[in-house]
Amino acid sequence: MKTILDVILLLVGFVLLIKGADYFVDGSCAVAKRLRVPSIVIGLTIVAVGTSLPELAVSTFAAVKHSNAIALGNVVGSNIFNLLMVIGITALFKDMLVKKSILKREMPLLLIISVLLIFLAGDILWFGGIIKKNNIFLFENGSTMVGNVNRIDGILLLVLFVGFIAWTVSYALKERTEEDGTDEVIMLSKRKSAIFIVGGAIAIAVGGQVVVDSAKSLALAAGMSETLVGLTIVAMGTSLPELVTSAVAASKGEADLAIGNVVGSNISNILLVLGLSAAISSVGVTAMNFVDIIVSLAATIIVFIVASTQRTIKKKEGIFLVIIYAFYMAYIICRQIYG
């Protein structure tokens, strides 16, 4: 009975997170528009951060409660899900045209940030020795601590996030044309905007706490590690906005928007979400966590290579990405069983 209640609470938490983020973004965009902030700036800041609000809420509450396995698993798992499943599933609807700007700027930046995360998370040479001696990929001694993303690292990531936003906005304002930045922003009354912002923030806060508490309870009841719950259930749940947005875009013939949304979301997840979580409480990294971070980097490289091929991600390549994710899921489940 307790398990059923936890599942229900988890689902309720996801709904609160997703709808809360929607309302918060709509309210914030309306206020920004009233203040005559250019639409392109609104899209690159408020809307971009809005897609990562569910991950931000969950990982922040997890850090406050010292559930670092959920905080880190949520970020890494969400990034892997976005790259392999969101892009993969979207490509099944329609071939995805990849803009040159993404291949020249955002994708290389995501690669650099992913490599930086590996350096921050643990000593690679020392970890290499651990792999040889303890067969971490074969599920032995995977709980060995190999490093941590400490508060200084977290502050560094947050500073880099501010720099990323400033750089992106500056570039967009310089390169925009008359047609840029004309996306429709919902205009709301001042009262309604305030209600959306406050109500959305409350829903995000409550949803984040409910998801963390119910996920921890489910992990305990099912004998699952918090890392596995963070990498799977929580990561998939917080990535639902990206999946739904990309699927809808594909159905409207705008599948090319999906990869831009995913890359931007993944950059925000590492710099903002993990950065804030680490700034609150140092995030310990086990050997298995480190392997997942490496998988995230590998997924980024694979998508970069696939996207660079004729600047198109086709249906067969989408199937390939989904299959890779299925193998990864099988791996972490086996790791849980035999670890």
mmCIF file of C-alpha atoms in Angstrom:
data_model
loop_
_atom_site.group_PDB
_atom_site.id
_atom_site.type_symbol
_atom_site.label_atom_id
_atom_site.label_comp_id
_atom_site.label_asym_id
_atom_site.label_seq_id
_atom_site.Cartn_x
_atom_site.Cartn_y
_atom_site.Cartn_z
ATOM 1 C CA MET A 1 0.000 0.000 0.000
ATOM 2 C CA LYS A 2 2.841 2.365 0.900
ATOM 3 C CA THR A 3 4.539 1.645 -2.437
ATOM 4 C CA ILE A 4 1.356 2.443 -4.385
ATOM 5 C CA LEU A 5 1.029 5.716 -2.483
ATOM 6 C CA ASP A 6 4.660 6.575 -3.278
ATOM 7 C CA VAL A 7 4.064 5.929 -6.994
ATOM 8 C CA ILE A 8 0.981 8.173 -6.938
ATOM 9 C CA LEU A 9 2.899 10.896 -5.097
ATOM 10 C CA LEU A 10 5.759 10.599 -7.590
ATOM 11 C CA LEU A 11 3.360 11.101 -10.505
ATOM 12 C CA VAL A 12 1.693 14.032 -8.737
ATOM 13 C CA GLY A 13 5.137 15.516 -8.133
ATOM 14 C CA PHE A 14 6.013 15.274 -11.833
ATOM 15 C CA VAL A 15 2.725 16.964 -12.796
ATOM 16 C CA LEU A 16 3.377 19.794 -10.319
ATOM 17 C CA LEU A 17 6.922 20.219 -11.651
ATOM 18 C CA ILE A 18 5.946 20.296 -15.319
ATOM 19 C CA LYS A 19 2.816 22.460 -15.023
ATOM 20 C CA GLY A 20 4.491 24.698 -12.458
ATOM 21 C CA ALA A 21 7.384 25.297 -14.860
ATOM 22 C CA ASP A 22 4.925 26.109 -17.672
ATOM 23 C CA TYR A 23 3.027 28.668 -15.592
ATOM 24 C CA PHE A 24 6.217 30.173 -14.164
ATOM 25 C CA VAL A 25 7.698 30.638 -17.643
ATOM 26 C CA ASP A 26 4.460 32.107 -19.062
ATOM 27 C CA GLY A 27 4.176 34.572 -16.181
ATOM 28 C CA SER A 28 7.849 35.542 -16.344
ATOM 29 C CA CYS A 29 7.723 36.005 -20.123
ATOM 30 C CA ALA A 30 4.657 38.249 -19.821
ATOM 31 C CA VAL A 31 6.399 40.433 -17.226
ATOM 32 C CA ALA A 32 9.570 40.599 -19.331
ATOM 33 C CA LYS A 33 7.509 41.599 -22.371
ATOM 34 C CA ARG A 34 5.850 44.388 -20.378
ATOM 35 C CA LEU A 35 9.337 45.611 -19.478
ATOM 36 C CA ARG A 36 10.116 45.647 -23.220
ATOM 37 C CA VAL A 37 12.735 42.928 -23.033
ATOM 38 C CA PRO A 38 13.372 41.665 -26.611
ATOM 39 C CA SER A 39 11.603 38.386 -27.376
ATOM 40 C CA ILE A 40 14.844 36.736 -28.453
ATOM 41 C CA VAL A 41 16.387 37.490 -25.052
ATOM 42 C CA ILE A 42 13.289 36.101 -23.321
ATOM 43 C CA GLY A 43 13.584 32.899 -25.341
ATOM 44 C CA LEU A 44 17.276 32.444 -24.628
ATOM 45 C CA THR A 45 17.017 33.093 -20.891
ATOM 46 C CA ILE A 46 13.627 32.555 -19.246
ATOM 47 C CA VAL A 47 12.357 29.885 -21.639
ATOM 48 C CA ALA A 48 15.745 28.128 -21.844
ATOM 49 C CA VAL A 49 16.065 27.947 -18.056
ATOM 50 C CA GLY A 50 12.394 26.993 -17.808
ATOM 51 C CA THR A 51 13.010 23.665 -19.549
ATOM 52 C CA SER A 52 15.492 22.766 -16.788
ATOM 53 C CA LEU A 53 13.301 23.886 -13.870
ATOM 54 C CA PRO A 54 12.069 20.336 -13.062
ATOM 55 C CA GLU A 55 15.657 19.042 -12.911
ATOM 56 C CA LEU A 56 16.701 22.125 -10.941
ATOM 57 C CA ALA A 57 13.963 21.657 -8.343
ATOM 58 C CA VAL A 58 14.591 17.931 -7.873
ATOM 59 C CA SER A 59 18.387 18.151 -7.693
ATOM 60 C CA THR A 60 18.294 21.191 -5.400
ATOM 61 C CA PHE A 61 15.950 19.517 -2.919
ATOM 62 C CA ALA A 62 18.003 16.326 -3.164
ATOM 63 C CA ALA A 63 21.156 18.310 -2.326
ATOM 64 C CA VAL A 64 19.445 19.995 0.633
ATOM 65 C CA LYS A 65 18.403 16.561 1.918
ATOM 66 C CA HIS A 66 21.932 15.215 1.244
ATOM 67 C CA SER A 67 20.550 12.733 -1.298
ATOM 68 C CA ASN A 68 23.456 13.419 -3.629
ATOM 69 C CA ALA A 69 22.965 10.172 -5.560
ATOM 70 C CA ILE A 70 19.557 11.431 -6.717
ATOM 71 C CA ALA A 71 20.916 14.929 -7.436
ATOM 72 C CA LEU A 72 23.749 13.657 -9.638
ATOM 73 C CA GLY A 73 21.764 10.771 -11.132
ATOM 74 C CA ASN A 74 18.984 13.160 -12.139
ATOM 75 C CA VAL A 75 21.364 15.457 -14.034
ATOM 76 C CA VAL A 76 23.388 12.718 -15.745
ATOM 77 C CA GLY A 77 20.368 10.489 -16.414
ATOM 78 C CA SER A 78 18.360 13.390 -17.820
ATOM 79 C CA ASN A 79 21.189 14.365 -20.168
ATOM 80 C CA ILE A 80 21.555 10.795 -21.447
ATOM 81 C CA PHE A 81 17.776 10.476 -21.893
ATOM 82 C CA ASN A 82 17.612 13.797 -23.762
ATOM 83 C CA LEU A 83 20.410 12.895 -26.160
ATOM 84 C CA LEU A 84 19.428 9.318 -26.937
ATOM 85 C CA MET A 85 15.671 9.072 -26.370
ATOM 86 C CA VAL A 86 14.332 12.581 -27.005
ATOM 87 C CA ILE A 87 16.376 13.074 -30.176
ATOM 88 C CA GLY A 88 15.963 9.409 -31.150
ATOM 89 C CA ILE A 89 12.179 9.378 -30.768
ATOM 90 C CA THR A 90 11.821 12.771 -32.466
ATOM 91 C CA ALA A 91 13.816 11.491 -35.465
ATOM 92 C CA LEU A 92 11.284 8.660 -35.801
ATOM 93 C CA PHE A 93 8.615 11.263 -36.581
ATOM 94 C CA LYS A 94 10.624 13.211 -39.131
ATOM 95 C CA ASP A 95 14.215 13.680 -40.291
ATOM 96 C CA MET A 96 15.853 16.373 -38.168
ATOM 97 C CA LEU A 97 17.748 19.135 -39.956
ATOM 98 C CA VAL A 98 20.608 20.391 -37.766
ATOM 99 C CA LYS A 99 21.505 24.070 -38.025
ATOM 100 C CA LYS A 100 25.139 24.985 -38.714
ATOM 101 C CA SER A 101 25.197 27.287 -35.685
ATOM 102 C CA ILE A 102 24.449 24.361 -33.348
ATOM 103 C CA LEU A 103 27.267 22.272 -34.841
ATOM 104 C CA LYS A 104 29.699 25.194 -34.666
ATOM 105 C CA ARG A 105 28.818 26.607 -31.232
ATOM 106 C CA GLU A 106 26.429 24.783 -28.879
ATOM 107 C CA MET A 107 27.441 21.174 -29.583
ATOM 108 C CA PRO A 108 31.198 21.788 -29.189
ATOM 109 C CA LEU A 109 30.442 23.779 -26.029
ATOM 110 C CA LEU A 110 28.416 20.873 -24.609
ATOM 111 C CA LEU A 111 31.338 18.552 -25.386
ATOM 112 C CA ILE A 112 33.780 20.850 -23.579
ATOM 113 C CA ILE A 113 31.474 21.158 -20.556
ATOM 114 C CA SER A 114 30.995 17.372 -20.459
ATOM 115 C CA VAL A 115 34.767 16.853 -20.453
ATOM 116 C CA LEU A 116 35.103 19.504 -17.727
ATOM 117 C CA LEU A 117 32.580 17.583 -15.625
ATOM 118 C CA ILE A 118 34.730 14.453 -15.886
ATOM 119 C CA PHE A 119 37.750 16.373 -14.589
ATOM 120 C CA LEU A 120 35.738 17.917 -11.752
ATOM 121 C CA ALA A 121 34.128 14.608 -10.786
ATOM 122 C CA GLY A 122 37.303 12.598 -10.186
ATOM 123 C CA ASP A 123 40.972 12.020 -10.858
ATOM 124 C CA ILE A 124 40.953 10.241 -14.223
ATOM 125 C CA LEU A 125 44.391 8.619 -13.876
ATOM 126 C CA TRP A 126 43.600 7.334 -10.360
ATOM 127 C CA PHE A 127 40.182 6.159 -11.556
ATOM 128 C CA GLY A 128 41.800 4.335 -14.455
ATOM 129 C CA GLY A 129 43.797 2.336 -11.919
ATOM 130 C CA ILE A 130 40.625 1.517 -10.007
ATOM 131 C CA ILE A 131 38.977 0.181 -13.146
ATOM 132 C CA LYS A 132 41.919 -2.119 -13.843
ATOM 133 C CA LYS A 133 42.137 -3.414 -10.296
ATOM 134 C CA ASN A 134 38.472 -3.688 -9.359
ATOM 135 C CA ASN A 135 36.584 -4.223 -12.628
ATOM 136 C CA ILE A 136 34.084 -1.428 -12.013
ATOM 137 C CA PHE A 137 32.425 -1.995 -15.392
ATOM 138 C CA LEU A 138 31.775 -5.560 -14.212
ATOM 139 C CA PHE A 139 29.874 -4.273 -11.181
ATOM 140 C CA GLU A 140 32.590 -4.854 -8.558
ATOM 141 C CA ASN A 141 33.357 -2.127 -6.004
ATOM 142 C CA GLY A 142 31.282 0.400 -7.933
ATOM 143 C CA SER A 143 30.474 2.242 -4.699
ATOM 144 C CA THR A 144 34.119 3.282 -4.295
ATOM 145 C CA MET A 145 34.346 7.081 -4.060
ATOM 146 C CA VAL A 146 36.481 8.511 -6.854
ATOM 147 C CA GLY A 147 35.935 12.201 -6.191
ATOM 148 C CA ASN A 148 33.283 14.849 -5.700
ATOM 149 C CA VAL A 149 31.876 17.985 -7.249
ATOM 150 C CA ASN A 150 32.490 20.331 -4.328
ATOM 151 C CA ARG A 151 31.167 23.784 -3.510
ATOM 152 C CA ILE A 152 33.994 25.551 -5.340
ATOM 153 C CA ASP A 153 33.269 23.427 -8.420
ATOM 154 C CA GLY A 154 29.587 24.306 -8.070
ATOM 155 C CA ILE A 155 30.306 28.029 -7.946
ATOM 156 C CA LEU A 156 32.582 27.657 -10.992
ATOM 157 C CA LEU A 157 29.782 25.935 -12.927
ATOM 158 C CA LEU A 158 27.309 28.679 -11.953
ATOM 159 C CA VAL A 159 29.729 31.396 -13.094
ATOM 160 C CA LEU A 160 30.157 29.544 -16.391
ATOM 161 C CA PHE A 161 26.360 29.365 -16.735
ATOM 162 C CA VAL A 162 26.041 33.139 -16.337
ATOM 163 C CA GLY A 163 28.803 33.543 -18.926
ATOM 164 C CA PHE A 164 27.036 31.105 -21.275
ATOM 165 C CA ILE A 165 23.752 33.026 -21.055
ATOM 166 C CA ALA A 166 25.500 36.381 -21.578
ATOM 167 C CA TRP A 167 27.453 35.024 -24.557
ATOM 168 C CA THR A 168 24.362 33.436 -26.124
ATOM 169 C CA VAL A 169 22.223 36.568 -25.742
ATOM 170 C CA SER A 170 25.020 38.808 -27.042
ATOM 171 C CA TYR A 171 25.526 36.600 -30.100
ATOM 172 C CA ALA A 172 21.784 36.344 -30.769
ATOM 173 C CA LEU A 173 21.256 40.111 -30.562
ATOM 174 C CA LYS A 174 24.174 40.667 -32.937
ATOM 175 C CA GLU A 175 23.043 38.077 -35.493
ATOM 176 C CA ARG A 176 19.264 38.476 -35.347
ATOM 177 C CA THR A 177 17.213 39.617 -38.319
ATOM 178 C CA GLU A 178 13.876 41.408 -38.366
ATOM 179 C CA GLU A 179 12.084 38.053 -38.244
ATOM 180 C CA ASP A 180 14.014 36.845 -35.201
ATOM 181 C CA GLY A 181 12.486 37.126 -31.795
ATOM 182 C CA THR A 182 8.917 37.385 -33.042
ATOM 183 C CA ASP A 183 7.723 34.203 -31.363
ATOM 184 C CA GLU A 184 4.407 34.789 -29.692
ATOM 185 C CA VAL A 185 4.610 35.578 -26.002
ATOM 186 C CA ILE A 186 1.361 35.150 -24.085
ATOM 187 C CA MET A 187 0.299 38.556 -22.756
ATOM 188 C CA LEU A 188 -1.234 38.416 -19.292
ATOM 189 C CA SER A 189 -2.579 41.030 -16.917
ATOM 190 C CA LYS A 190 -0.268 42.119 -14.092
ATOM 191 C CA ARG A 191 -2.387 40.210 -11.581
ATOM 192 C CA LYS A 192 -2.474 37.055 -13.667
ATOM 193 C CA SER A 193 1.273 37.274 -14.310
ATOM 194 C CA ALA A 194 1.912 37.489 -10.567
ATOM 195 C CA ILE A 195 -0.385 34.521 -9.922
ATOM 196 C CA PHE A 196 1.373 32.469 -12.611
ATOM 197 C CA ILE A 197 4.842 33.300 -11.255
ATOM 198 C CA VAL A 198 4.046 32.741 -7.574
ATOM 199 C CA GLY A 199 1.777 29.744 -8.213
ATOM 200 C CA GLY A 200 4.278 28.201 -10.609
ATOM 201 C CA ALA A 201 7.143 28.679 -8.154
ATOM 202 C CA ILE A 202 5.129 27.063 -5.345
ATOM 203 C CA ALA A 203 4.157 24.131 -7.589
ATOM 204 C CA ILE A 204 7.803 23.634 -8.598
ATOM 205 C CA ALA A 205 8.958 23.755 -4.974
ATOM 206 C CA VAL A 206 6.284 21.344 -3.734
ATOM 207 C CA GLY A 207 6.695 19.056 -6.755
ATOM 208 C CA GLY A 208 10.459 18.909 -6.306
ATOM 209 C CA GLN A 209 10.181 17.946 -2.653
ATOM 210 C CA VAL A 210 7.464 15.358 -3.333
ATOM 211 C CA VAL A 211 9.506 13.744 -6.136
ATOM 212 C CA VAL A 212 12.641 13.488 -3.979
ATOM 213 C CA ASP A 213 10.799 12.095 -0.946
ATOM 214 C CA SER A 214 8.723 9.574 -2.922
ATOM 215 C CA ALA A 215 11.745 8.500 -5.023
ATOM 216 C CA LYS A 216 13.792 7.844 -1.870
ATOM 217 C CA SER A 217 10.901 5.894 -0.361
ATOM 218 C CA LEU A 218 10.469 3.809 -3.534
ATOM 219 C CA ALA A 219 14.188 3.077 -3.648
ATOM 220 C CA LEU A 220 14.108 1.860 -0.057
ATOM 221 C CA ALA A 221 10.973 -0.257 -0.584
ATOM 222 C CA ALA A 222 12.174 -1.841 -3.841
ATOM 223 C CA GLY A 223 15.745 -2.364 -2.714
ATOM 224 C CA MET A 224 16.976 -0.031 -5.452
ATOM 225 C CA SER A 225 19.850 2.387 -5.047
ATOM 226 C CA GLU A 226 19.105 6.112 -5.087
ATOM 227 C CA THR A 227 21.507 6.342 -8.029
ATOM 228 C CA LEU A 228 19.385 3.932 -10.106
ATOM 229 C CA VAL A 229 16.175 5.783 -9.212
ATOM 230 C CA GLY A 230 17.800 9.095 -10.132
ATOM 231 C CA LEU A 231 19.126 7.765 -13.452
ATOM 232 C CA THR A 232 15.837 6.182 -14.506
ATOM 233 C CA ILE A 233 12.498 7.163 -12.955
ATOM 234 C CA VAL A 234 13.430 10.663 -11.810
ATOM 235 C CA ALA A 235 15.520 11.514 -14.894
ATOM 236 C CA MET A 236 12.790 10.346 -17.290
ATOM 237 C CA GLY A 237 10.113 12.224 -15.358
ATOM 238 C CA THR A 238 11.998 15.514 -15.308
ATOM 239 C CA SER A 239 12.820 15.126 -19.025
ATOM 240 C CA LEU A 240 9.160 14.839 -20.027
ATOM 241 C CA PRO A 241 8.926 18.548 -21.020
ATOM 242 C CA GLU A 242 11.774 18.115 -23.515
ATOM 243 C CA LEU A 243 10.243 14.907 -24.902
ATOM 244 C CA VAL A 244 6.742 16.373 -25.279
ATOM 245 C CA THR A 245 8.028 19.655 -26.740
ATOM 246 C CA SER A 246 10.203 17.832 -29.271
ATOM 247 C CA ALA A 247 7.448 15.400 -30.280
ATOM 248 C CA VAL A 248 4.977 18.269 -30.787
ATOM 249 C CA ALA A 249 7.563 20.224 -32.790
ATOM 250 C CA ALA A 250 8.140 17.176 -35.000
ATOM 251 C CA SER A 251 4.407 16.726 -35.591
ATOM 252 C CA LYS A 252 4.270 20.372 -36.729
ATOM 253 C CA GLY A 253 7.179 19.914 -39.114
ATOM 254 C CA GLU A 254 9.697 21.685 -36.865
ATOM 255 C CA ALA A 255 11.774 18.696 -35.757
ATOM 256 C CA ASP A 256 14.971 20.720 -36.188
ATOM 257 C CA LEU A 257 14.090 22.650 -33.021
ATOM 258 C CA ALA A 258 14.429 19.515 -30.888
ATOM 259 C CA ILE A 259 18.207 19.183 -31.031
ATOM 260 C CA GLY A 260 18.646 22.846 -30.130
ATOM 261 C CA ASN A 261 16.330 22.423 -27.143
ATOM 262 C CA VAL A 262 18.149 19.269 -26.011
ATOM 263 C CA VAL A 263 21.636 20.760 -26.300
ATOM 264 C CA GLY A 264 20.578 23.925 -24.462
ATOM 265 C CA SER A 265 18.840 21.910 -21.753
ATOM 266 C CA ASN A 266 21.875 19.648 -21.249
ATOM 267 C CA ILE A 267 24.202 22.632 -20.919
ATOM 268 C CA SER A 268 21.836 24.130 -18.330
ATOM 269 C CA ASN A 269 21.618 20.813 -16.476
ATOM 270 C CA ILE A 270 25.385 20.639 -15.974
ATOM 271 C CA LEU A 271 26.151 24.305 -15.360
ATOM 272 C CA LEU A 272 23.011 25.458 -13.526
ATOM 273 C CA VAL A 273 21.398 22.372 -11.995
ATOM 274 C CA LEU A 274 24.528 20.506 -10.927
ATOM 275 C CA GLY A 275 26.295 23.784 -10.175
ATOM 276 C CA LEU A 276 23.601 24.923 -7.735
ATOM 277 C CA SER A 277 23.306 21.453 -6.191
ATOM 278 C CA ALA A 278 27.071 21.285 -5.580
ATOM 279 C CA ALA A 279 27.149 24.847 -4.240
ATOM 280 C CA ILE A 280 24.540 23.812 -1.654
ATOM 281 C CA SER A 281 26.159 20.503 -0.731
ATOM 282 C CA SER A 282 29.225 18.802 -2.225
ATOM 283 C CA VAL A 283 28.126 15.969 -4.508
ATOM 284 C CA GLY A 284 30.106 12.766 -3.953
ATOM 285 C CA VAL A 285 30.938 10.745 -7.060
ATOM 286 C CA THR A 286 31.212 6.960 -6.878
ATOM 287 C CA ALA A 287 32.931 4.822 -9.487
ATOM 288 C CA MET A 288 29.556 3.878 -10.979
ATOM 289 C CA ASN A 289 28.501 7.550 -11.082
ATOM 290 C CA PHE A 290 31.714 8.263 -12.950
ATOM 291 C CA VAL A 291 30.926 5.574 -15.511
ATOM 292 C CA ASP A 292 27.514 7.206 -16.072
ATOM 293 C CA ILE A 293 29.196 10.581 -16.606
ATOM 294 C CA ILE A 294 31.455 8.938 -19.202
ATOM 295 C CA VAL A 295 28.353 7.448 -20.880
ATOM 296 C CA SER A 296 26.848 10.947 -20.988
ATOM 297 C CA LEU A 297 29.972 12.254 -22.724
ATOM 298 C CA ALA A 298 29.913 9.291 -25.127
ATOM 299 C CA ALA A 299 26.251 9.992 -25.952
ATOM 300 C CA THR A 300 27.148 13.624 -26.665
ATOM 301 C CA ILE A 301 29.953 12.547 -29.014
ATOM 302 C CA ILE A 302 27.688 10.036 -30.796
ATOM 303 C CA VAL A 303 24.936 12.611 -31.359
ATOM 304 C CA PHE A 304 27.534 15.158 -32.532
ATOM 305 C CA ILE A 305 28.913 12.682 -35.088
ATOM 306 C CA VAL A 306 25.451 11.597 -36.251
ATOM 307 C CA ALA A 307 24.270 15.216 -36.507
ATOM 308 C CA SER A 308 27.373 16.185 -38.502
ATOM 309 C CA THR A 309 26.544 13.584 -41.161
ATOM 310 C CA GLN A 310 24.849 15.644 -43.866
ATOM 311 C CA ARG A 311 23.535 17.852 -41.016
ATOM 312 C CA THR A 312 20.550 15.521 -40.688
ATOM 313 C CA ILE A 313 19.444 12.930 -38.141
ATOM 314 C CA LYS A 314 17.362 10.383 -40.030
ATOM 315 C CA LYS A 315 14.882 7.754 -38.865
ATOM 316 C CA LYS A 316 17.399 4.892 -38.939
ATOM 317 C CA GLU A 317 19.802 6.988 -36.866
ATOM 318 C CA GLY A 318 16.992 7.736 -34.426
ATOM 319 C CA ILE A 319 16.411 3.989 -34.036
ATOM 320 C CA PHE A 320 20.157 3.580 -33.444
ATOM 321 C CA LEU A 321 20.072 6.151 -30.610
ATOM 322 C CA VAL A 322 17.045 4.489 -28.977
ATOM 323 C CA ILE A 323 18.773 1.080 -29.129
ATOM 324 C CA ILE A 324 21.866 2.526 -27.440
ATOM 325 C CA TYR A 325 19.659 3.865 -24.640
ATOM 326 C CA ALA A 326 18.016 0.443 -24.261
ATOM 327 C CA PHE A 327 21.460 -1.154 -23.862
ATOM 328 C CA TYR A 328 22.405 1.477 -21.292
ATOM 329 C CA MET A 329 19.220 0.762 -19.314
ATOM 330 C CA ALA A 330 20.032 -2.965 -19.400
ATOM 331 C CA TYR A 331 23.546 -2.198 -18.169
ATOM 332 C CA ILE A 332 22.524 -0.109 -15.148
ATOM 333 C CA ILE A 333 19.815 -2.623 -14.185
ATOM 334 C CA CYS A 334 22.368 -5.464 -14.322
ATOM 335 C CA ARG A 335 24.738 -3.289 -12.351
ATOM 336 C CA GLN A 336 22.063 -2.880 -9.689
ATOM 337 C CA ILE A 337 21.324 -6.613 -9.577
ATOM 338 C CA TYR A 338 24.897 -7.882 -9.566
ATOM 339 C CA GLY A 339 26.646 -4.911 -7.962
#
